[in-house]
Tab-separated table of C-alpha atoms in Angstrom:
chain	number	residue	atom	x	y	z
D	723	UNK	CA	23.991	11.690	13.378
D	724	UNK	CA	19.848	11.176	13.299
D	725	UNK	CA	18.044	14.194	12.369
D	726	UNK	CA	16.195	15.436	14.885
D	727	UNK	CA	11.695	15.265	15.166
D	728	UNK	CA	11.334	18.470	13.842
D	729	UNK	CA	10.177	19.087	10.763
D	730	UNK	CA	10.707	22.645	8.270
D	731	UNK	CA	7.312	22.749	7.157
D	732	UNK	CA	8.060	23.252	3.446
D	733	UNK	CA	7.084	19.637	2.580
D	734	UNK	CA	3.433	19.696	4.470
D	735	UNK	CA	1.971	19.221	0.890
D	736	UNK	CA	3.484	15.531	0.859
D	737	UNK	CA	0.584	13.992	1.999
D	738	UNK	CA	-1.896	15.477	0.357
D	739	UNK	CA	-0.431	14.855	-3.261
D	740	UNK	CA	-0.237	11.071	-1.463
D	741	UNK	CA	-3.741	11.151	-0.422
D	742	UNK	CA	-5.138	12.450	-4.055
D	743	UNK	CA	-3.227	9.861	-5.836
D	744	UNK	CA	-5.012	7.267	-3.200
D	745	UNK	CA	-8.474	7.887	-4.077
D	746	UNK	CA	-8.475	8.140	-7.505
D	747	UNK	CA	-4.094	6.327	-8.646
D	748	UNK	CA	-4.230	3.914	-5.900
D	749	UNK	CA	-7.860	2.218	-6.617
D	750	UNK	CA	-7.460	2.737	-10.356
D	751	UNK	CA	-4.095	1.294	-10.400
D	752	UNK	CA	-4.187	-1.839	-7.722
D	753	UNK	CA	-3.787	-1.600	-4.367
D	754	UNK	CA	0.024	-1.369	-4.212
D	755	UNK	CA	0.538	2.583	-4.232
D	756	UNK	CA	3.955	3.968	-5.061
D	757	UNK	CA	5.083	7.489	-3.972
D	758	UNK	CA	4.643	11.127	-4.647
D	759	UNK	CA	6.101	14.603	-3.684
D	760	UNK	CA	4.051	17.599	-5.094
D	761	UNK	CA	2.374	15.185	-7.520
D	762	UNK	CA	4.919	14.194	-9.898
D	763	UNK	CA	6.427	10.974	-9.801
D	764	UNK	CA	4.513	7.545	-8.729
D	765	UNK	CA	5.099	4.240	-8.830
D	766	UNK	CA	3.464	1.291	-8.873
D	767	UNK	CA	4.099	-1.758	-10.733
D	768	UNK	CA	2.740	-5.956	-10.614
D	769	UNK	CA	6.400	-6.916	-10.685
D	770	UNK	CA	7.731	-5.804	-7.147
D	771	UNK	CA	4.409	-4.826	-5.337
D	772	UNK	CA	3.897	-1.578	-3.332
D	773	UNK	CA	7.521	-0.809	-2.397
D	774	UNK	CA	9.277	-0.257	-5.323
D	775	UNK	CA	11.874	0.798	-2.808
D	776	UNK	CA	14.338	-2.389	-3.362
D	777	UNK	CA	14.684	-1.993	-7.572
D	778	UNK	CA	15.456	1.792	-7.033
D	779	UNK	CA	15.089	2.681	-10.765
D	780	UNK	CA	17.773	5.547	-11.968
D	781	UNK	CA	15.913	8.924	-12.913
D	782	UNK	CA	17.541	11.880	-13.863
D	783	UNK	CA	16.645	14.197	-11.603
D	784	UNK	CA	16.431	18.561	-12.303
D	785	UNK	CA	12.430	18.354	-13.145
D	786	UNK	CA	12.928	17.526	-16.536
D	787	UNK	CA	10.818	14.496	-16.769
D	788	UNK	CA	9.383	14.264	-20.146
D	789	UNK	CA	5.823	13.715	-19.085
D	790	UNK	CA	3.181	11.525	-21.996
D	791	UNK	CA	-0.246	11.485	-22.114
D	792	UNK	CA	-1.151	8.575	-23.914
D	793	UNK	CA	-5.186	10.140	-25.127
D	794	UNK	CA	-5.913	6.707	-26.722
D	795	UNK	CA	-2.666	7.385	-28.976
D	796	UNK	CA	-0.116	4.737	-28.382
D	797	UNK	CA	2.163	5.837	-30.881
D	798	UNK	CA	3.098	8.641	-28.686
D	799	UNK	CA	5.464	6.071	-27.277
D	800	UNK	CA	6.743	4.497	-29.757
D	801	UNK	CA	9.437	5.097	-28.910
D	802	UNK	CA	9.367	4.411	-25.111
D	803	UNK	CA	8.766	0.826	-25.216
D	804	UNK	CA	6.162	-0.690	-23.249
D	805	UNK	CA	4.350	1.066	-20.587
D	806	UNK	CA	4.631	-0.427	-16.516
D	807	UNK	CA	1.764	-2.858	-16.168
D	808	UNK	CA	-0.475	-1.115	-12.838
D	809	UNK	CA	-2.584	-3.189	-11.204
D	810	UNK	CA	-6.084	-2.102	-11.181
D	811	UNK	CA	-9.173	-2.987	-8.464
D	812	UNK	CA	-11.205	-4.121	-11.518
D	813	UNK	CA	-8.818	-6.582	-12.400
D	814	UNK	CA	-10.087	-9.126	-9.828
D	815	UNK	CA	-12.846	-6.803	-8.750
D	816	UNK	CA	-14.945	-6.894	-11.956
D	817	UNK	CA	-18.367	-5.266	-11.120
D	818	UNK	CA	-16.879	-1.977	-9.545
D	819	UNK	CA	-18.616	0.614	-10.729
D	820	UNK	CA	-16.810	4.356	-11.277
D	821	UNK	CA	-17.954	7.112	-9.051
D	822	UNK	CA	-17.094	10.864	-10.268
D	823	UNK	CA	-14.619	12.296	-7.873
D	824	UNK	CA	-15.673	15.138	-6.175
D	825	UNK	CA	-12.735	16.883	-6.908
D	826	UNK	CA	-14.595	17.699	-10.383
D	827	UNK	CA	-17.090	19.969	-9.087
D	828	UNK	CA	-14.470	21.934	-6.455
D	829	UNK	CA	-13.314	24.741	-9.123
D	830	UNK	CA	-9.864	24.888	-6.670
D	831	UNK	CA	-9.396	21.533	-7.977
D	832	UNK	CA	-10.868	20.963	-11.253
D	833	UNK	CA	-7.958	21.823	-13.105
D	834	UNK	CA	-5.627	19.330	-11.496
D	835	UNK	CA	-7.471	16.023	-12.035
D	836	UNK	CA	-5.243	14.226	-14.976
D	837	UNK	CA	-6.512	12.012	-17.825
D	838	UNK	CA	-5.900	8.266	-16.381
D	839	UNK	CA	-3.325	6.988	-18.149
D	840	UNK	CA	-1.119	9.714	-17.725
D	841	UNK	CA	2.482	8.844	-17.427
D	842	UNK	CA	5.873	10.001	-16.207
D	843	UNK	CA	9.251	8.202	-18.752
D	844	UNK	CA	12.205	7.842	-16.582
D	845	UNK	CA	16.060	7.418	-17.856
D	846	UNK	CA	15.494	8.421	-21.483
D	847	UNK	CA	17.434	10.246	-23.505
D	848	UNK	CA	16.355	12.870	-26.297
D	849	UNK	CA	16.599	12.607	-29.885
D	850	UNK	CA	15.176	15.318	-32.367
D	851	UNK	CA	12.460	16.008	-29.811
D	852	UNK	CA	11.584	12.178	-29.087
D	853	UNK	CA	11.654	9.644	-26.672
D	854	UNK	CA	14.793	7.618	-28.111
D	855	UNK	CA	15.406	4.746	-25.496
D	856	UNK	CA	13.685	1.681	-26.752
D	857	UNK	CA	13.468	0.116	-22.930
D	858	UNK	CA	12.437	3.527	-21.663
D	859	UNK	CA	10.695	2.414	-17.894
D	860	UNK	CA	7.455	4.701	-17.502
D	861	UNK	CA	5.581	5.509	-14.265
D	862	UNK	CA	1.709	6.423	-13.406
D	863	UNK	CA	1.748	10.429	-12.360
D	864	UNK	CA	0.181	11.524	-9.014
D	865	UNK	CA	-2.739	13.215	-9.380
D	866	UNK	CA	-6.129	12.942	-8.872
D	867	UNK	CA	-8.224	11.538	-11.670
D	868	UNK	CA	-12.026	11.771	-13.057
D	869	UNK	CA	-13.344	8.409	-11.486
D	870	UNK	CA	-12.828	6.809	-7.791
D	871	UNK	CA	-13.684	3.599	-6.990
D	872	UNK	CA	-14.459	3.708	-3.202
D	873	UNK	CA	-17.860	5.783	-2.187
D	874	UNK	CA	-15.729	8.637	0.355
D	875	UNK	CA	-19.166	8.398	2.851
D	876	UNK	CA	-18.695	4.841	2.971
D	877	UNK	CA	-14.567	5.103	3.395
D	878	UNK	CA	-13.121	3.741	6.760
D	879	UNK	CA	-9.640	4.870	6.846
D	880	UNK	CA	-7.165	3.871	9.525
D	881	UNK	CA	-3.309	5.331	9.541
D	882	UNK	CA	0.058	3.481	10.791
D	883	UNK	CA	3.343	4.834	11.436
D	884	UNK	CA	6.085	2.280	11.885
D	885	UNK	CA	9.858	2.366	12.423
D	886	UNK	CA	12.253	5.085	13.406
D	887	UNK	CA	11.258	8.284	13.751
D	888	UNK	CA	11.615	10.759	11.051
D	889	UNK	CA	10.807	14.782	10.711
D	890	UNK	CA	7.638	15.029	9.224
D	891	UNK	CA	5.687	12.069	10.594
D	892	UNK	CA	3.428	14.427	11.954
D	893	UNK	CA	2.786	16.145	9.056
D	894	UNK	CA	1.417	13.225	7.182
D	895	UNK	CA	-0.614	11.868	9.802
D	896	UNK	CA	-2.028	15.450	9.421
D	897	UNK	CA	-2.751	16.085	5.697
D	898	UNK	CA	-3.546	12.293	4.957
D	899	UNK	CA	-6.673	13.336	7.704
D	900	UNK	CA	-7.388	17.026	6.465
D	901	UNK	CA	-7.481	15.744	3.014
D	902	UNK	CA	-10.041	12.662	3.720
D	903	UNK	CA	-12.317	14.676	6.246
D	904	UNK	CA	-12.128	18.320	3.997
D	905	UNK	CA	-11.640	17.014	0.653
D	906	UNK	CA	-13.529	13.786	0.175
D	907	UNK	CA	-15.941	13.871	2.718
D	908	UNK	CA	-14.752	11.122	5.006
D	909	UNK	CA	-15.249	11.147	8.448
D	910	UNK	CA	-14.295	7.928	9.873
D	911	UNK	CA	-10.599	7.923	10.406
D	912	UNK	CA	-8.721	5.822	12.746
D	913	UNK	CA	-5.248	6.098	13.893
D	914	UNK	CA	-3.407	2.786	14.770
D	915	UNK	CA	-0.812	3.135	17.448
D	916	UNK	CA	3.138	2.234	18.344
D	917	UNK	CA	3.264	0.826	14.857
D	918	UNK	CA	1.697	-2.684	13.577
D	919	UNK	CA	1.318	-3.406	17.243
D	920	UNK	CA	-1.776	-1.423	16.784
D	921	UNK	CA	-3.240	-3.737	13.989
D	922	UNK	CA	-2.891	-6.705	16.274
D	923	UNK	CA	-6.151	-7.368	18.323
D	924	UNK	CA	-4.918	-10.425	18.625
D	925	UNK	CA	-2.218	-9.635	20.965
D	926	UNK	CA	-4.870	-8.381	23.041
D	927	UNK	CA	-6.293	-10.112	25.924
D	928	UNK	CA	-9.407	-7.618	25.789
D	929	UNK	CA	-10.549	-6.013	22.945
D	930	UNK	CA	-12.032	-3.146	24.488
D	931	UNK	CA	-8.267	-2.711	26.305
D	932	UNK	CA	-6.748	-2.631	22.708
D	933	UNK	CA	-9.392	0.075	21.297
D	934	UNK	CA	-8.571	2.239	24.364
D	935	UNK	CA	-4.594	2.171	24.255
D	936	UNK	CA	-3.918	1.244	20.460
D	937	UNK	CA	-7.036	3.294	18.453
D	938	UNK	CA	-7.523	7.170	18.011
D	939	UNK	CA	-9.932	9.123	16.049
D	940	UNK	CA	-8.572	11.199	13.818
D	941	UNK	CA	-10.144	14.918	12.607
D	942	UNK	CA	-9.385	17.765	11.638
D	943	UNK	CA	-9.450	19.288	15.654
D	944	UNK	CA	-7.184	16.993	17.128
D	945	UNK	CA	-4.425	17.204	14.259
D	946	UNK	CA	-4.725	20.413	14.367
D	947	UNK	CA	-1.031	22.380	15.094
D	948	UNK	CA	0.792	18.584	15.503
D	949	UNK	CA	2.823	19.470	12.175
D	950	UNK	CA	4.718	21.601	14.262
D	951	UNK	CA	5.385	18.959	16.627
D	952	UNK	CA	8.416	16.405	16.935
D	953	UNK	CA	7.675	12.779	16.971
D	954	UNK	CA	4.152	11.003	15.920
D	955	UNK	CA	1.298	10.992	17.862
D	956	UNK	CA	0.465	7.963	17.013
D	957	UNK	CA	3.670	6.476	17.826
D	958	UNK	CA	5.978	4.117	16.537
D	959	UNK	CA	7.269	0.951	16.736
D	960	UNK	CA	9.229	-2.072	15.101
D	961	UNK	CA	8.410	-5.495	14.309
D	962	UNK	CA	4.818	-7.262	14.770
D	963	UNK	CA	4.170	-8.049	11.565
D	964	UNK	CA	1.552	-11.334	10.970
D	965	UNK	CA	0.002	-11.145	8.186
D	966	UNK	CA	-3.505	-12.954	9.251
D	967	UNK	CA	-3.199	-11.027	12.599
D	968	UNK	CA	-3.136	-7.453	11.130
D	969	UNK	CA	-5.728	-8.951	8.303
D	970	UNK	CA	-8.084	-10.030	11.371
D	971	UNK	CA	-7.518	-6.314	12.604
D	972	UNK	CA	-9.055	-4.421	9.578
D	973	UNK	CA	-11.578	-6.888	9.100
D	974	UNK	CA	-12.913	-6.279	12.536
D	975	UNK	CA	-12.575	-2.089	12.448
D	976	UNK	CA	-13.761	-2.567	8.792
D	977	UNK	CA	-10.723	-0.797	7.400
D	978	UNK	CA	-10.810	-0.088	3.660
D	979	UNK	CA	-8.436	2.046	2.764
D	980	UNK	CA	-5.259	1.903	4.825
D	981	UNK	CA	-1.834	4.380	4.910
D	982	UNK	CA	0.764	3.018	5.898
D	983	UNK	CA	3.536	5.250	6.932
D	984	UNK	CA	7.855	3.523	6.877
D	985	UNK	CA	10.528	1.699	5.255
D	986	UNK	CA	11.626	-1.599	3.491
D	987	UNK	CA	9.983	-3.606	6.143
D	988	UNK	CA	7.359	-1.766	6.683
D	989	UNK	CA	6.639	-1.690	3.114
D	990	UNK	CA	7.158	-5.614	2.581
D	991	UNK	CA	4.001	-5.860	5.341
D	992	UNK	CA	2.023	-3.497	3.536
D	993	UNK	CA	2.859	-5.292	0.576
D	994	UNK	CA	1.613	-8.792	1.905
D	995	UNK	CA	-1.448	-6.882	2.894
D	996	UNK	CA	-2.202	-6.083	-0.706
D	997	UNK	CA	-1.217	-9.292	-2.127
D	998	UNK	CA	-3.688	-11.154	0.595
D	999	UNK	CA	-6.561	-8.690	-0.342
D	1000	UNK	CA	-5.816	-9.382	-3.872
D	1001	UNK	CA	-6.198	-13.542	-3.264
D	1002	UNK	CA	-9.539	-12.797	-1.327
D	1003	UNK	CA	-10.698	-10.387	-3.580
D	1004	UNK	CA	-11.140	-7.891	-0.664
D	1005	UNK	CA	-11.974	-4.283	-2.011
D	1006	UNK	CA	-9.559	-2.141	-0.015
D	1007	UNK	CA	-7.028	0.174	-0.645
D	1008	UNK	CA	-3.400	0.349	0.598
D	1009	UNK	CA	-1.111	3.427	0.396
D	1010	UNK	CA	2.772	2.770	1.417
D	1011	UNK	CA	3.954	6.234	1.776
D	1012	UNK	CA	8.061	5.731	1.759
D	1013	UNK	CA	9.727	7.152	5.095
D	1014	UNK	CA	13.229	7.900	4.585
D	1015	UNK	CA	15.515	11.169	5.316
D	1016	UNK	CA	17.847	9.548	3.134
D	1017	UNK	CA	16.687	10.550	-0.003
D	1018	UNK	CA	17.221	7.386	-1.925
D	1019	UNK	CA	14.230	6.387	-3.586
D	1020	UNK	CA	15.125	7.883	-7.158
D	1021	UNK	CA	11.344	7.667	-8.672
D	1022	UNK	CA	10.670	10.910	-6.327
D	1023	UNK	CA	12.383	14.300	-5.806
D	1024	UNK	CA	12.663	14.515	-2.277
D	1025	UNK	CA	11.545	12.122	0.638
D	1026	UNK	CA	9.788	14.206	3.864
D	1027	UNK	CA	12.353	14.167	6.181
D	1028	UNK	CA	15.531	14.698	4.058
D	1029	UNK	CA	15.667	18.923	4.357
D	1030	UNK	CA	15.536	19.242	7.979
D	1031	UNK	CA	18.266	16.461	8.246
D	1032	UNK	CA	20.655	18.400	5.951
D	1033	UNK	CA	19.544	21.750	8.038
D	1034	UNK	CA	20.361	20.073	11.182
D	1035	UNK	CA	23.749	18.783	9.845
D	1036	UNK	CA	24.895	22.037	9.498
D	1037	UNK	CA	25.147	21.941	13.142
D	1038	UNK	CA	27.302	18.922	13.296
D	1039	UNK	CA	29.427	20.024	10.933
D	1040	UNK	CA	30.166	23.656	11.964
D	1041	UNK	CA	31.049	22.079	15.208
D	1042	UNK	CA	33.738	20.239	13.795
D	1043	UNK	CA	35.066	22.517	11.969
D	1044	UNK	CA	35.836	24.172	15.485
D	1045	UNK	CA	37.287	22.002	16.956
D	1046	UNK	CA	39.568	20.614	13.983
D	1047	UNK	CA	40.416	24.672	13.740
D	1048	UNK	CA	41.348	25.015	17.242
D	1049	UNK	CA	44.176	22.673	16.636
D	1050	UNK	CA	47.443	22.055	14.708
D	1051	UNK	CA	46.442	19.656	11.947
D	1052	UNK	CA	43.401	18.695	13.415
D	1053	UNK	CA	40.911	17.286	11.592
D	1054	UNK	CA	36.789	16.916	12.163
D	1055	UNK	CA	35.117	13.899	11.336
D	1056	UNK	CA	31.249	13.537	10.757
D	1057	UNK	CA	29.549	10.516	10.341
D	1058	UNK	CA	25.698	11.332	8.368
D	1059	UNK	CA	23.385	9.023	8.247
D	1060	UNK	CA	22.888	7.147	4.309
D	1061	UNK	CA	23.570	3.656	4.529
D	1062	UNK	CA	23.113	2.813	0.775
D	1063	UNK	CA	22.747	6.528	-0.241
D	1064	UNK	CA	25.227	9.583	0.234
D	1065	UNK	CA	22.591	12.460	-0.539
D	1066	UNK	CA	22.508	13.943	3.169
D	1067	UNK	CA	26.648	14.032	2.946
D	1068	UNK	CA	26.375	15.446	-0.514
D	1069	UNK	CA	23.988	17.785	-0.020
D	1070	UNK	CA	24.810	18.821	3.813
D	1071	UNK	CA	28.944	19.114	2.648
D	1072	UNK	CA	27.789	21.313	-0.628
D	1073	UNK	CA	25.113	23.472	1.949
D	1074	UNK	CA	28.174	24.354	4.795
D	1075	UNK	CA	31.224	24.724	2.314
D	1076	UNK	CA	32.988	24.103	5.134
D	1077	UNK	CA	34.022	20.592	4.218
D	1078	UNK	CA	36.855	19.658	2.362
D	1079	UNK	CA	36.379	15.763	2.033
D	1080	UNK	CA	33.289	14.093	1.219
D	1081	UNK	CA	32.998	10.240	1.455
D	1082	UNK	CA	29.827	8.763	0.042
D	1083	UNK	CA	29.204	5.125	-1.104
D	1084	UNK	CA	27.946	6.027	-4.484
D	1085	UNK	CA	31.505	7.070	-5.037
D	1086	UNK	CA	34.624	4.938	-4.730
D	1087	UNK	CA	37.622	6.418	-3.672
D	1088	UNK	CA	41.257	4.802	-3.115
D	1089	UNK	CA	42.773	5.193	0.443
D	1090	UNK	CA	46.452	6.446	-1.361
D	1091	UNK	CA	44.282	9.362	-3.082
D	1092	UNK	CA	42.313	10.013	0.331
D	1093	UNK	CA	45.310	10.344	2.689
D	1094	UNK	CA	47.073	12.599	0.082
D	1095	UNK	CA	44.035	15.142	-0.300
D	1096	UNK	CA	43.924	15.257	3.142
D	1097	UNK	CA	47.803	15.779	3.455
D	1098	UNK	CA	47.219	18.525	1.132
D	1099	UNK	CA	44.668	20.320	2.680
D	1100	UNK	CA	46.024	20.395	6.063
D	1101	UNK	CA	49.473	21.461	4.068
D	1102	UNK	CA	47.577	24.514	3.397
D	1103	UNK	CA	44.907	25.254	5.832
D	1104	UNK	CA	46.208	23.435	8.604
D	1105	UNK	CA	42.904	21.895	9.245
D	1106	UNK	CA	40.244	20.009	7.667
D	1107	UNK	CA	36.687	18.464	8.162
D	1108	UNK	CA	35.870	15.053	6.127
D	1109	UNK	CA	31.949	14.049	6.012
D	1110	UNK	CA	31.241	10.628	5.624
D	1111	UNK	CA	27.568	8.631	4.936
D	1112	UNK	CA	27.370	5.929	7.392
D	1113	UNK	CA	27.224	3.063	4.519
D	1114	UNK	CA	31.064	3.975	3.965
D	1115	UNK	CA	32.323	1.845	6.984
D	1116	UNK	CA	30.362	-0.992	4.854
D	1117	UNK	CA	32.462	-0.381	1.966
D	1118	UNK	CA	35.786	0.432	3.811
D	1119	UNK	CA	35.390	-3.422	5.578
D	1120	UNK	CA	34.993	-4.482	2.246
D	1121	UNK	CA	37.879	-3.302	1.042
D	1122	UNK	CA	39.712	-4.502	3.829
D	1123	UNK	CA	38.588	-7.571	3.552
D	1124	UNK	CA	39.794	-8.226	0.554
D	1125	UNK	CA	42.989	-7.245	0.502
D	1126	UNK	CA	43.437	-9.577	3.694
D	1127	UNK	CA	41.970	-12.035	1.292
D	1128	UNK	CA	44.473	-11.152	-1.218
């Protein structure tokens, strides 16, 4: 079932970890900007471009990240192997000059800006107190850092939220703004409507028409109390993508730093974006901020979105376990959303312990071993409640398939 548009509040500080490691990860490190949650994993590398999404590199999860900073001392890894290539601005921008963040003279934040090549090592194992993994992947940490390479007073930023809707939306629409008005210093926010419709002029017969139904200004008055708000207020929408149209868009609102706020596809545009700007040697900044309740992007701890979906599960779940009680044998079946990922199923199942079958695709299960647990449980209890992810009518067909092909 889809989580509902409200959102628990206790991952407001998503967007502002994104928005630090824009200014001063996201300009130092290219234009295509990974992820963060409470500034500890990003990624961004020249091999697969902003999303990172589609590689999904393993991490072992629990906060133990064994984090490096490198302090001109490369033998600190030596035994991590070779560190992600990041794109940088200066790469194809060469006469960028630094400018100190102002985050240095703000004694709240002083003590969080990070030396720049700071890094996260994923999937490594230990040995006497070292890195011991020879291909060890490693990862830029979120944070703010000593230098930024866009002027804030000079900083036109515009926002885009695109796809289905997800708890939290608001949130980051929020924070992203509080952060660039309160923070940094910039006032000149725009917020592009119903998706990349917004960042097409060009579908527009008039382009005062598309200013008045597909722009917003964004401060820190009118985002005030939307966190607590369902939905996005600057709506959503699917599809629209073209590349030179949306390139025409921020070209003509003089967009330089742009969020963009969804999924794989949304991500693949925002990708494009970056890769264009990159070609034309256009100095702007683009921040893909992943929107999934999923959970399943494994280079961050939690996605926005993912606790309220296992809170409202609950629901679903404690519902069937009603009505499977109320009858003899009966048996509750709840279908979670995770196409590719069981985390919701996991996690909502684990959070009710009212469930006595979990089916999720990272697992594989045989249908002999499935029908005899269940026999089992209903032996005893006279009841049960199975919780499946979505993604495991995918594999069942699959299955199916192939024994008809047998």
């Amino acid at each position: 079932m889809p989580a509902p548009a409200n959102f628990n509040g206790r991952c407001l500080a998503l967007a502002f970890f994104l928005l630090l490691s824009l200014f001063v990860v996201t300009p130092k490190h290219g234009l295509s900007c990974g992820s963060s949650l409470g500034g500890k994993f990003a990624v961004s590398t020249a091999d697969h471009g902003i999303s990172g999404i589609r590689q999904r590199p393993r991490v072992s999860r629990g906060g133990s990240a064994f984090l490096v900073k490198i302090r001109n001392q490369r033998e600190s890894l030596r035994c991590a192997g070779e560190l992600d290539k990041v794109g940088h601005l200066t790469d194809y921008l060469s006469d960028l000059e630094p400018i100190e963040s102002p985050l240095a003279a703000k004694p709240g934040f002083k003590d969080d800006i990070l030396e720049r090549d700071e890094k996260i090592v994923v999937d490594m194992s230990m040995c006497k107190g070292e890195v011991c993994e020879d291909d060890a992947r490693t990862f830029v940490r979120a944070g703010p850092r000593d230098n930024l390479y866009f002027e804030p007073s000079q900083v036109r930023a515009g926002i885009v939220t695109c796809g289905g809707l997800c708890p939290g939306l608001n949130s980051v629409v929020r924070e992203v703004t509080n952060s660039l008005w309160q923070i940094y210093g910039v006032h000149d926010i725009k917020g592009f409507k119903y998706g990349l419709r917004g960042l097409r002029t060009d579908l527009s017969e008039d382009p005062e028409e598309h200013r008045k139904r597909f722009v917003v200004d964004l401060t820190p008055d009118n985002v005030a109390g939307i966190h607590l708000m369902g939905g996005t207020i600057l709506g959503t929408g699917r599809g629209n993508y073209d590349k030179e149209g949306i390139l025409r868009t921020i070209d003509e609102y003089g967009i330089n730093m742009l969020f963009v706020v969804g999924g794989d596809g949304t991500h693949a545009a925002a990708n494009a974006i970056y890769q264009s700007a990159k070609e034309s040697g256009t100095h702007i900044g683009v921040c893909a901020i992943p929107k999934t309740i999923d959970n399943d992007i494994n280079i961050i701890d939690r996605s926005f979105g993912f606790e309220t979906s296992i809170e409202e599960a609950q629901r679903a779940i404690q519902s069937a376990k009603v009505e499977a009680k109320a009858s003899i044998n009966g048996v509750g079946i709840v279908r979670l959303m995770g196409r590719h990922s069981g985390a919701i199923t996991l996690m909502a199942s684990l959070a009710s312990n009212d469930v006595d079958i979990a089916l999720i695709p990272e697992v594989e299960f045989t249908e002999k071993a499935f029908l005899e647990h269940l026999v089992h449980v209903l032996d005893k209890k006279g009841h049960a409640v199975v919780v499946a992810a979505e993604g495991m009518a995918e594999v069942v067909l699959r299955e199916l398939q192939g024994k008809q092909d047998d």
